[in-house]
Amino acid sequence: MIPRVAHVLRRRRDAPQAWTLELEMEGGAPEIFSPGQFNMLTAFGVGEAAISISGDPADGGLIHTIRAVGPVSTALTQLKPGDPMGVRGPFGVGWPMIEARGKDVILVAGGLGLAPLRPAIYHLLRERGNYGKVTLLYGSRTPEDILYRREVESWRGRFDIDVEATVDHAASEWYGHVGAVTKLISRTQINPQQTIAMVCGPEVMMRFVASSLREAGVGDEAIYLSMERNMKCAIGHCGHCQFGPVFICRDGPVFSYDRLRRLIGVKEI
């Protein structure tokens, strides 16, 4: 697939090293995607990287939140309004929004992992009557690292979603929870037979979250993780993102835990 050209409409800093770019495709066509999918973004002259879509699927918002950690992601975050970039996609298997209908939904995010979950949150709130209890548990390194802080605060002020945030380190002016996000799971009322969990964050965090959810009685088939690997082709041909018998780009990035349980703790995979 040849990259299409998009231009940066707006650029906003959402964390010390994370920038949110709102894009517009040449021709102005809205982006059609499912929550949890990703695009391959090209910084012309530098390279291409897989970045989750973090906009609202209902309005086709082509929005990406990017952490500057390497040459490509750094180049993308330095683009200004009007600058062009390449876009391939969307790719991948997203969150189980259809399977979650009629069920309670727990979303657990760590750090930048809130970005791939944000489209799912938009969908859940827009289709609120089709889902049971909705809970967002969010963990961040510090209060300054909280992603989409104003939006998280607005969600917390609603009566139809429970939102709890925790940080690893905080100064005296922080009045919220301190500690790992797994501690929030033990404080959450869960009906295990009625719950689907969607989890995104650092891999070690997701392992511990999955373990805590299993201890609460949630089945492996009802726990979904969004995996990350070095993706190049995005269609399962190059092998860069192979994870045991699956390819993250083609078969994921979202997988149920029963497909990953025996692989996720194995080194060198």
Steps between C-alpha positions, in 0.01 A plus 500: 500500500641838396480768773234764456593859579355672804571841648523601864202711606582542867782399732471481878736388774323249726791379715869591537599284201160439336336709230153463352469573128166557332528425129298558186530279194551667167149532358351527851350150516430374855696202628300179548646286779412282796611573857840340559628511142821674396650687205849496357618862505785622280730785587626575150873456472523325837284186507172339600353393835185327625288738710161421654205715398373699798211697346126445506395234245154659472630818339797346317742704706850424374682563828822343624678544832872437454783469751836624375727198563687445172588674172162441330275578797711805586473628143122448505456692826699791356260550208313831504151589372501480123789253482442178302545140609419162348220276627442129432209321660304449707632155591442230756237346724349744748319485833202262538228764499235263361588218743482749789140603429280437801801439726692700758821643355822567690766699317847494654762734357862564587677815380465552126275191494205733550537616136395168335215468753362851445300406184341216699407744778341735247300209359389375842383844608322567172324158509463507877167320509644195328752425777491431871724661758803675346817549702829665401808431712799709394857488626771753423856563617429846640205744496681693225504188280121454508381491140198706390475639853206734439310224323569250778371759750185551290438124485544481874228762542241288317251273673511220242868401523724432801850645463793444735856617442821413679863609467829338590654816646334819617568819694287626787255681270377168354193376689426190294618141523871412507623159392464245224179497297446137608414630847196670351370167372475359853291804599261461206176305523509244220233258386739256331243312292366832367831679433723563201834667565704706252861560602777707343836611632854372553515124457610428858211710629254309280626167635435611858162649408396176329607306808298729729193472277531120498519504881176701496342219297502655152557231237804502270271523198346822641832681556633684193851645468640732234851381415787703357790382285724651232267507198626565148264368231175498708361207299684201649758451225829630638501307829628789715203481736467122523400393851515123519247373244331838442585832340415805711421717196268254325351290780500780759598733648209405726495138623301316762717383786423132439697534173798669669524345845771247413700750292493832678740403776755327274824691446625573147152476345 
